[in-house]
Each structure stands twice: as C-alpha cells, then as structure tokens.
Amino acid sequence: SAVISQKPSRDICQRGTSLTIQCQVDSQVTMMFWYRQQPGQSLTLIATANQGSEATYESGFVIDKFPISRPNLTFSTLTVSNMSPEDSSIYLCSVEREGRTGELFFGEGSRLTVL
Amino acid sequence: GESVGLHLPTLSVQEGDNSIINCAYSNSASDYFIWYKQESGKGPQFIIDIRSNMDKRQGQRVTVLLNKTVKHLSLQIAATQPGDSAVYFCAENNWGGSEKLVFGKGTKLTVNP
C-alpha cells in the first residue's frame, strides 16, 4: 500500500484568497488523482495529474480555478483559487495501487472552510 | 451517463447483527467495483472489490455481491462491531471507457452497542 501525506490537514480561509494543498506519496506513481468531497456528500474527481504533462480535468472543473502541479513522481499540489464559501470541502489526494488495478489509496484529506 | 447511487443514506444496526449496504449503478459497461469505508475525519479506506466476471467475493467478515442483471451491488458485514461505524461508499470503474472511479452517495452505518 502507499502512504499519502497531505498538508494542510485543515484550514480556514477568507473569501477571495487561494490555498495550495500538497500531496506527498512514499513511492513513485504514474497518476495522482484529486477528489473533492463536499459536506455530507460523496467524492467527485477534480482532475488526474500525470508527471510531465498538464492535468486532465473533469467536467465542471477548470484549470484556472484548480491549478495542479506535478513536478515529480511522488508529489503534487492542488490550488483552490479565488475561494468562495462554496469551495468549503474536503480535498483528497489519491494514487492507484501498483499494477493499475483500479484500486485507489487516499490521503487523509484537507478540510477547507471558506468564510 | 455514469452514476452510482445508494438506496439508503443511513443504516442503524445492533452490535453483533449482520449489516447489508446496497448500491445501484447505472453504467452497464462498468467492470470493476470497490467498497470503501470512510471514518470521520479520515480518507476512504479500501474494503473489498469485485470484477464483473464474478457475482460474489468474500473477505474477512465482509462479502460483496454483484448482480449485473439489475445493476446492483451490496456489501454484507457479518457480526457488525462498533468499529464498523462509518460511511460506506461503492465505486465503479470502466476500464474500457473513462478509467476513473465514480463514487456513489454513501451510506452512514451506525452500530449500537
């Protein structure tokens, strides 16, 4: 299994500001996935981040709002830009189990509250 | 389109009873299904998976049943314990299509001592 560390674990942010969430994995992985989990809701995929290429965004998510970096095979960042209260969510980083089995490992998540 | 939903948002059981959590999916092309458990303040944790060429798979105290005819998935937890209290999500994947995990809405399981 992979160990995934996310920072910050939680934060309270002001409307209009931006926050960058970091995700560190203890092994090299090809793809990293960023999910959003709104309060009391399920997980929604934001984007898939591959090292050396631009992230692939899902419908409803755009790069200007959620820029992603993937500088190497163990690290990625997700920025939530120009935040509004609607962005209050848990943001989760995940990686696929080695061998492309489809199973994902998740970090503990970053809980953002936007005032 | 792709969507995965659940019949019940909450389930309350007595300790020691068996629990059954249900999930309906809409994409008949999905060929891989996973159940995740999410405890409060934590990320989802893998419980068990099943591929579309199977209709039943057993783990330790858990069993997943897949009925492709009616596109239904269930998770059975035997001898439910207080530590099983969590939100349970089913997720589906279509390797021939989008190759991404789509999550259902979640069922909150509460185990009463």
PDB file of C-alpha atoms in Angstrom:
ATOM      1  CA  SER A   1       0.000   0.000   0.000  1.00  0.00           C
ATOM      2  CA  ALA A   2       1.032   3.604  -0.496  1.00  0.00           C
ATOM      3  CA  VAL A   3       1.345   6.165   2.282  1.00  0.00           C
ATOM      4  CA  ILE A   4      -0.059   9.516   1.272  1.00  0.00           C
ATOM      5  CA  SER A   5       0.526  12.688   3.278  1.00  0.00           C
ATOM      6  CA  GLN A   6      -1.460  15.842   2.727  1.00  0.00           C
ATOM      7  CA  LYS A   7      -0.852  19.328   4.024  1.00  0.00           C
ATOM      8  CA  PRO A   8      -2.619  21.227   5.437  1.00  0.00           C
ATOM      9  CA  SER A   9      -4.980  18.826   7.149  1.00  0.00           C
ATOM     10  CA  ARG A  10      -7.408  21.667   7.649  1.00  0.00           C
ATOM     11  CA  ASP A  11      -7.566  25.400   7.190  1.00  0.00           C
ATOM     12  CA  ILE A  12      -9.932  28.296   7.482  1.00  0.00           C
ATOM     13  CA  CYS A  13      -9.664  30.703   4.582  1.00  0.00           C
ATOM     14  CA  GLN A  14     -11.042  34.068   3.655  1.00  0.00           C
ATOM     15  CA  ARG A  15     -13.192  34.604   0.599  1.00  0.00           C
ATOM     16  CA  GLY A  16     -11.163  35.630  -2.446  1.00  0.00           C
ATOM     17  CA  THR A  17      -7.898  34.057  -1.309  1.00  0.00           C
ATOM     18  CA  SER A  18      -6.167  30.991  -2.720  1.00  0.00           C
ATOM     19  CA  LEU A  19      -4.751  27.976  -0.933  1.00  0.00           C
ATOM     20  CA  THR A  20      -2.366  25.315  -2.132  1.00  0.00           C
ATOM     21  CA  ILE A  21      -2.702  21.754  -0.877  1.00  0.00           C
ATOM     22  CA  GLN A  22       0.315  19.482  -1.006  1.00  0.00           C
ATOM     23  CA  CYS A  23       0.289  15.732  -1.520  1.00  0.00           C
ATOM     24  CA  GLN A  24       3.357  13.575  -0.910  1.00  0.00           C
ATOM     25  CA  VAL A  25       3.472   9.844  -1.689  1.00  0.00           C
ATOM     26  CA  ASP A  26       6.059   7.455  -0.288  1.00  0.00           C
ATOM     27  CA  SER A  27       6.595   5.745  -3.645  1.00  0.00           C
ATOM     28  CA  GLN A  28       6.755   6.751  -7.282  1.00  0.00           C
ATOM     29  CA  VAL A  29       3.401   6.698  -9.010  1.00  0.00           C
ATOM     30  CA  THR A  30       2.356   7.489 -12.547  1.00  0.00           C
ATOM     31  CA  MET A  31      -1.011   9.075 -11.885  1.00  0.00           C
ATOM     32  CA  MET A  32      -2.277  11.067  -8.941  1.00  0.00           C
ATOM     33  CA  PHE A  33      -5.907  11.963  -8.550  1.00  0.00           C
ATOM     34  CA  TRP A  34      -7.531  14.898  -6.793  1.00  0.00           C
ATOM     35  CA  TYR A  35     -11.044  14.495  -5.432  1.00  0.00           C
ATOM     36  CA  ARG A  36     -13.427  16.897  -3.758  1.00  0.00           C
ATOM     37  CA  GLN A  37     -15.861  15.838  -1.058  1.00  0.00           C
ATOM     38  CA  GLN A  38     -18.407  18.489  -0.187  1.00  0.00           C
ATOM     39  CA  PRO A  39     -20.009  18.335   3.276  1.00  0.00           C
ATOM     40  CA  GLY A  40     -22.080  15.196   3.665  1.00  0.00           C
ATOM     41  CA  GLN A  41     -21.506  14.245   0.049  1.00  0.00           C
ATOM     42  CA  SER A  42     -19.642  11.681  -1.961  1.00  0.00           C
ATOM     43  CA  LEU A  43     -16.316  12.059  -3.728  1.00  0.00           C
ATOM     44  CA  THR A  44     -16.080  13.827  -7.068  1.00  0.00           C
ATOM     45  CA  LEU A  45     -12.994  13.607  -9.237  1.00  0.00           C
ATOM     46  CA  ILE A  46     -11.486  17.011  -9.981  1.00  0.00           C
ATOM     47  CA  ALA A  47      -8.555  16.021 -12.150  1.00  0.00           C
ATOM     48  CA  THR A  48      -5.893  13.458 -12.908  1.00  0.00           C
ATOM     49  CA  ALA A  49      -2.289  14.611 -12.621  1.00  0.00           C
ATOM     50  CA  ASN A  50       0.495  12.944 -14.616  1.00  0.00           C
ATOM     51  CA  GLN A  51       4.116  13.882 -14.199  1.00  0.00           C
ATOM     52  CA  GLY A  52       5.424  15.878 -17.127  1.00  0.00           C
ATOM     53  CA  SER A  53       2.088  16.801 -18.634  1.00  0.00           C
ATOM     54  CA  GLU A  54      -0.871  19.008 -17.892  1.00  0.00           C
ATOM     55  CA  ALA A  55      -3.545  17.677 -15.627  1.00  0.00           C
ATOM     56  CA  THR A  56      -6.731  16.300 -17.135  1.00  0.00           C
ATOM     57  CA  TYR A  57      -9.792  17.966 -15.655  1.00  0.00           C
ATOM     58  CA  GLU A  58     -13.253  16.514 -15.257  1.00  0.00           C
ATOM     59  CA  SER A  59     -16.394  18.231 -16.427  1.00  0.00           C
ATOM     60  CA  GLY A  60     -17.188  21.178 -14.192  1.00  0.00           C
ATOM     61  CA  PHE A  61     -13.605  21.774 -13.093  1.00  0.00           C
ATOM     62  CA  VAL A  62     -11.205  24.159 -14.812  1.00  0.00           C
ATOM     63  CA  ILE A  63      -7.511  24.817 -14.579  1.00  0.00           C
ATOM     64  CA  ASP A  64      -7.922  28.488 -13.678  1.00  0.00           C
ATOM     65  CA  LYS A  65      -9.889  27.561 -10.577  1.00  0.00           C
ATOM     66  CA  PHE A  66      -7.936  24.431  -9.613  1.00  0.00           C
ATOM     67  CA  PRO A  67      -4.400  24.648 -10.967  1.00  0.00           C
ATOM     68  CA  ILE A  68      -2.405  21.489 -10.370  1.00  0.00           C
ATOM     69  CA  SER A  69       1.308  20.868 -10.364  1.00  0.00           C
ATOM     70  CA  ARG A  70       3.066  17.519 -10.702  1.00  0.00           C
ATOM     71  CA  PRO A  71       6.790  18.214 -10.601  1.00  0.00           C
ATOM     72  CA  ASN A  72       7.869  14.607  -9.942  1.00  0.00           C
ATOM     73  CA  LEU A  73       6.549  11.095  -9.415  1.00  0.00           C
ATOM     74  CA  THR A  74       5.961  11.461  -5.674  1.00  0.00           C
ATOM     75  CA  PHE A  75       4.470  14.925  -5.281  1.00  0.00           C
ATOM     76  CA  SER A  76       1.556  17.042  -6.463  1.00  0.00           C
ATOM     77  CA  THR A  77      -0.185  20.232  -5.444  1.00  0.00           C
ATOM     78  CA  LEU A  78      -3.742  21.436  -5.920  1.00  0.00           C
ATOM     79  CA  THR A  79      -4.538  25.110  -5.603  1.00  0.00           C
ATOM     80  CA  VAL A  80      -8.050  26.305  -4.895  1.00  0.00           C
ATOM     81  CA  SER A  81      -8.135  29.799  -6.350  1.00  0.00           C
ATOM     82  CA  ASN A  82     -10.262  32.803  -5.513  1.00  0.00           C
ATOM     83  CA  MET A  83     -12.169  30.832  -2.928  1.00  0.00           C
ATOM     84  CA  SER A  84     -15.812  31.274  -2.061  1.00  0.00           C
ATOM     85  CA  PRO A  85     -17.853  29.555   0.669  1.00  0.00           C
ATOM     86  CA  GLU A  86     -18.993  27.020  -1.950  1.00  0.00           C
ATOM     87  CA  ASP A  87     -15.408  25.746  -2.075  1.00  0.00           C
ATOM     88  CA  SER A  88     -15.640  24.583   1.537  1.00  0.00           C
ATOM     89  CA  SER A  89     -14.915  20.886   1.168  1.00  0.00           C
ATOM     90  CA  ILE A  90     -12.515  18.115   1.892  1.00  0.00           C
ATOM     91  CA  TYR A  91      -9.929  17.794  -0.857  1.00  0.00           C
ATOM     92  CA  LEU A  92      -8.409  14.339  -1.198  1.00  0.00           C
ATOM     93  CA  CYS A  93      -5.327  13.160  -2.983  1.00  0.00           C
ATOM     94  CA  SER A  94      -5.217   9.586  -4.184  1.00  0.00           C
ATOM     95  CA  VAL A  95      -2.991   7.207  -6.101  1.00  0.00           C
ATOM     96  CA  GLU A  96      -3.638   3.945  -7.806  1.00  0.00           C
ATOM     97  CA  ARG A  97      -2.367   0.693  -6.415  1.00  0.00           C
ATOM     98  CA  GLU A  98       0.687  -0.533  -8.305  1.00  0.00           C
ATOM     99  CA  GLY A  99      -0.265  -2.589 -11.313  1.00  0.00           C
ATOM    100  CA  ARG A 100      -3.176  -0.417 -12.419  1.00  0.00           C
ATOM    101  CA  THR A 101      -5.713  -2.493 -10.590  1.00  0.00           C
ATOM    102  CA  GLY A 102      -8.209   0.342 -10.327  1.00  0.00           C
ATOM    103  CA  GLU A 103      -7.985   0.413  -6.548  1.00  0.00           C
ATOM    104  CA  LEU A 104      -7.143   3.820  -5.133  1.00  0.00           C
ATOM    105  CA  PHE A 105      -5.358   4.735  -1.914  1.00  0.00           C
ATOM    106  CA  PHE A 106      -6.391   8.003  -0.334  1.00  0.00           C
ATOM    107  CA  GLY A 107      -4.728  10.567   1.846  1.00  0.00           C
ATOM    108  CA  GLU A 108      -6.455  11.812   4.985  1.00  0.00           C
ATOM    109  CA  GLY A 109      -7.744  14.845   3.121  1.00  0.00           C
ATOM    110  CA  SER A 110      -7.506  18.595   3.556  1.00  0.00           C
ATOM    111  CA  ARG A 111     -10.602  20.136   5.097  1.00  0.00           C
ATOM    112  CA  LEU A 112     -11.071  23.704   3.893  1.00  0.00           C
ATOM    113  CA  THR A 113     -13.585  26.123   5.345  1.00  0.00           C
ATOM    114  CA  VAL A 114     -14.082  29.360   3.449  1.00  0.00           C
ATOM    115  CA  LEU A 115     -15.627  32.255   5.331  1.00  0.00           C
TER     116      LEU A 115
ATOM    117  CA  GLY B   1     -24.286   8.808 -18.066  1.00  0.00           C
ATOM    118  CA  GLU B   2     -22.179   7.289 -15.363  1.00  0.00           C
ATOM    119  CA  SER B   3     -23.663   7.427 -11.899  1.00  0.00           C
ATOM    120  CA  VAL B   4     -23.715   5.284  -8.835  1.00  0.00           C
ATOM    121  CA  GLY B   5     -26.362   5.685  -6.204  1.00  0.00           C
ATOM    122  CA  LEU B   6     -27.435   4.138  -2.944  1.00  0.00           C
ATOM    123  CA  HIS B   7     -30.838   3.065  -1.687  1.00  0.00           C
ATOM    124  CA  LEU B   8     -30.447   4.187   1.921  1.00  0.00           C
ATOM    125  CA  PRO B   9     -28.480   7.137   3.259  1.00  0.00           C
ATOM    126  CA  THR B  10     -28.353   5.775   6.838  1.00  0.00           C
ATOM    127  CA  LEU B  11     -28.390   2.368   8.457  1.00  0.00           C
ATOM    128  CA  SER B  12     -28.508   1.610  12.163  1.00  0.00           C
ATOM    129  CA  VAL B  13     -27.825  -1.885  13.498  1.00  0.00           C
ATOM    130  CA  GLN B  14     -27.189  -3.584  16.801  1.00  0.00           C
ATOM    131  CA  GLU B  15     -23.749  -4.833  17.622  1.00  0.00           C
ATOM    132  CA  GLY B  16     -23.421  -8.443  16.556  1.00  0.00           C
ATOM    133  CA  ASP B  17     -26.060  -8.221  13.850  1.00  0.00           C
ATOM    134  CA  ASN B  18     -25.294  -8.523  10.174  1.00  0.00           C
ATOM    135  CA  SER B  19     -25.381  -5.372   8.038  1.00  0.00           C
ATOM    136  CA  ILE B  20     -26.301  -5.073   4.395  1.00  0.00           C
ATOM    137  CA  ILE B  21     -25.475  -1.923   2.472  1.00  0.00           C
ATOM    138  CA  ASN B  22     -26.829  -1.563  -1.032  1.00  0.00           C
ATOM    139  CA  CYS B  23     -25.721   0.273  -4.131  1.00  0.00           C
ATOM    140  CA  ALA B  24     -27.276   0.725  -7.565  1.00  0.00           C
ATOM    141  CA  TYR B  25     -25.182   1.642 -10.558  1.00  0.00           C
ATOM    142  CA  SER B  26     -26.271   2.850 -13.954  1.00  0.00           C
ATOM    143  CA  ASN B  27     -23.331   2.194 -16.262  1.00  0.00           C
ATOM    144  CA  SER B  28     -23.727  -1.320 -17.609  1.00  0.00           C
ATOM    145  CA  ALA B  29     -20.198  -1.071 -19.047  1.00  0.00           C
ATOM    146  CA  SER B  30     -18.629  -0.832 -15.584  1.00  0.00           C
ATOM    147  CA  ASP B  31     -16.482  -3.856 -14.937  1.00  0.00           C
ATOM    148  CA  TYR B  32     -14.840  -3.200 -11.602  1.00  0.00           C
ATOM    149  CA  PHE B  33     -16.439  -2.265  -8.290  1.00  0.00           C
ATOM    150  CA  ILE B  34     -14.993  -1.299  -4.935  1.00  0.00           C
ATOM    151  CA  TRP B  35     -16.402  -0.697  -1.489  1.00  0.00           C
ATOM    152  CA  TYR B  36     -14.710   1.952   0.622  1.00  0.00           C
ATOM    153  CA  LYS B  37     -15.111   2.775   4.295  1.00  0.00           C
ATOM    154  CA  GLN B  38     -14.651   6.336   5.487  1.00  0.00           C
ATOM    155  CA  GLU B  39     -14.379   7.050   9.175  1.00  0.00           C
ATOM    156  CA  SER B  40     -14.920  10.528  10.481  1.00  0.00           C
ATOM    157  CA  GLY B  41     -12.015  12.821   9.659  1.00  0.00           C
ATOM    158  CA  LYS B  42     -10.218  10.243   7.545  1.00  0.00           C
ATOM    159  CA  GLY B  43      -9.814   9.389   3.906  1.00  0.00           C
ATOM    160  CA  PRO B  44     -11.669   6.451   2.334  1.00  0.00           C
ATOM    161  CA  GLN B  45     -10.187   3.050   3.034  1.00  0.00           C
ATOM    162  CA  PHE B  46     -10.455   0.074   0.690  1.00  0.00           C
ATOM    163  CA  ILE B  47     -12.608  -2.776   1.993  1.00  0.00           C
ATOM    164  CA  ILE B  48     -13.198  -5.185  -0.851  1.00  0.00           C
ATOM    165  CA  ASP B  49     -13.519  -5.231  -4.608  1.00  0.00           C
ATOM    166  CA  ILE B  50     -15.145  -7.367  -7.257  1.00  0.00           C
ATOM    167  CA  ARG B  51     -14.817  -7.647 -11.011  1.00  0.00           C
ATOM    168  CA  SER B  52     -17.720  -8.076 -13.357  1.00  0.00           C
ATOM    169  CA  ASN B  53     -16.821 -11.680 -14.140  1.00  0.00           C
ATOM    170  CA  MET B  54     -17.764 -12.609 -10.569  1.00  0.00           C
ATOM    171  CA  ASP B  55     -21.008 -12.354  -8.630  1.00  0.00           C
ATOM    172  CA  LYS B  56     -19.678 -12.872  -5.133  1.00  0.00           C
ATOM    173  CA  ARG B  57     -16.467 -12.271  -3.262  1.00  0.00           C
ATOM    174  CA  GLN B  58     -15.708 -12.790   0.395  1.00  0.00           C
ATOM    175  CA  GLY B  59     -13.224 -11.171   2.688  1.00  0.00           C
ATOM    176  CA  GLN B  60     -12.793 -11.117   6.412  1.00  0.00           C
ATOM    177  CA  ARG B  61     -16.318 -10.566   7.791  1.00  0.00           C
ATOM    178  CA  VAL B  62     -17.342  -8.873   4.542  1.00  0.00           C
ATOM    179  CA  THR B  63     -18.973 -10.158   1.396  1.00  0.00           C
ATOM    180  CA  VAL B  64     -19.701  -8.259  -1.786  1.00  0.00           C
ATOM    181  CA  LEU B  65     -22.462  -9.400  -4.109  1.00  0.00           C
ATOM    182  CA  LEU B  66     -22.812  -8.205  -7.682  1.00  0.00           C
ATOM    183  CA  ASN B  67     -25.986  -8.586  -9.697  1.00  0.00           C
ATOM    184  CA  LYS B  68     -25.262  -7.346 -13.195  1.00  0.00           C
ATOM    185  CA  THR B  69     -28.765  -8.096 -14.415  1.00  0.00           C
ATOM    186  CA  VAL B  70     -30.260  -5.386 -12.214  1.00  0.00           C
ATOM    187  CA  LYS B  71     -27.029  -3.417 -11.791  1.00  0.00           C
ATOM    188  CA  HIS B  72     -26.944  -3.843  -8.060  1.00  0.00           C
ATOM    189  CA  LEU B  73     -24.073  -4.162  -5.637  1.00  0.00           C
ATOM    190  CA  SER B  74     -24.228  -4.961  -1.952  1.00  0.00           C
ATOM    191  CA  LEU B  75     -21.842  -5.149   0.969  1.00  0.00           C
ATOM    192  CA  GLN B  76     -22.594  -7.547   3.765  1.00  0.00           C
ATOM    193  CA  ILE B  77     -20.811  -7.156   7.091  1.00  0.00           C
ATOM    194  CA  ALA B  78     -21.076 -10.083   9.449  1.00  0.00           C
ATOM    195  CA  ALA B  79     -21.233  -9.639  13.237  1.00  0.00           C
ATOM    196  CA  THR B  80     -21.122  -5.867  12.970  1.00  0.00           C
ATOM    197  CA  GLN B  81     -18.914  -4.165  15.539  1.00  0.00           C
ATOM    198  CA  PRO B  82     -18.841  -0.565  16.836  1.00  0.00           C
ATOM    199  CA  GLY B  83     -15.634  -0.073  14.871  1.00  0.00           C
ATOM    200  CA  ASP B  84     -17.617  -0.652  11.700  1.00  0.00           C
ATOM    201  CA  SER B  85     -19.468   2.618  12.231  1.00  0.00           C
ATOM    202  CA  ALA B  86     -18.547   4.780   9.249  1.00  0.00           C
ATOM    203  CA  VAL B  87     -19.779   5.960   5.868  1.00  0.00           C
ATOM    204  CA  TYR B  88     -19.565   3.309   3.176  1.00  0.00           C
ATOM    205  CA  PHE B  89     -19.183   4.191  -0.483  1.00  0.00           C
ATOM    206  CA  CYS B  90     -19.411   1.995  -3.513  1.00  0.00           C
ATOM    207  CA  ALA B  91     -17.392   2.976  -6.552  1.00  0.00           C
ATOM    208  CA  GLU B  92     -17.359   1.739 -10.115  1.00  0.00           C
ATOM    209  CA  ASN B  93     -14.789   1.783 -12.863  1.00  0.00           C
ATOM    210  CA  ASN B  94     -14.985   1.151 -16.562  1.00  0.00           C
ATOM    211  CA  TRP B  95     -11.558   0.198 -17.841  1.00  0.00           C
ATOM    212  CA  GLY B  96     -12.667   0.275 -21.407  1.00  0.00           C
ATOM    213  CA  GLY B  97     -14.068   3.750 -21.084  1.00  0.00           C
ATOM    214  CA  SER B  98     -13.202   6.617 -18.797  1.00  0.00           C
ATOM    215  CA  GLU B  99     -10.950   4.570 -16.498  1.00  0.00           C
ATOM    216  CA  LYS B 100     -11.860   6.596 -13.459  1.00  0.00           C
ATOM    217  CA  LEU B 101     -13.559   5.665 -10.233  1.00  0.00           C
ATOM    218  CA  VAL B 102     -17.088   7.026  -9.878  1.00  0.00           C
ATOM    219  CA  PHE B 103     -18.363   7.068  -6.313  1.00  0.00           C
ATOM    220  CA  GLY B 104     -21.868   6.551  -5.017  1.00  0.00           C
ATOM    221  CA  LYS B 105     -23.539   8.814  -2.477  1.00  0.00           C
ATOM    222  CA  GLY B 106     -22.606   6.866   0.628  1.00  0.00           C
ATOM    223  CA  THR B 107     -24.425   5.112   3.454  1.00  0.00           C
ATOM    224  CA  LYS B 108     -23.767   6.034   7.049  1.00  0.00           C
ATOM    225  CA  LEU B 109     -23.664   2.928   9.198  1.00  0.00           C
ATOM    226  CA  THR B 110     -24.186   3.312  12.937  1.00  0.00           C
ATOM    227  CA  VAL B 111     -23.590   0.330  15.185  1.00  0.00           C
ATOM    228  CA  ASN B 112     -25.366   0.486  18.522  1.00  0.00           C
ATOM    229  CA  PRO B 113     -23.768  -1.330  21.465  1.00  0.00           C
TER     230      PRO B 113
END
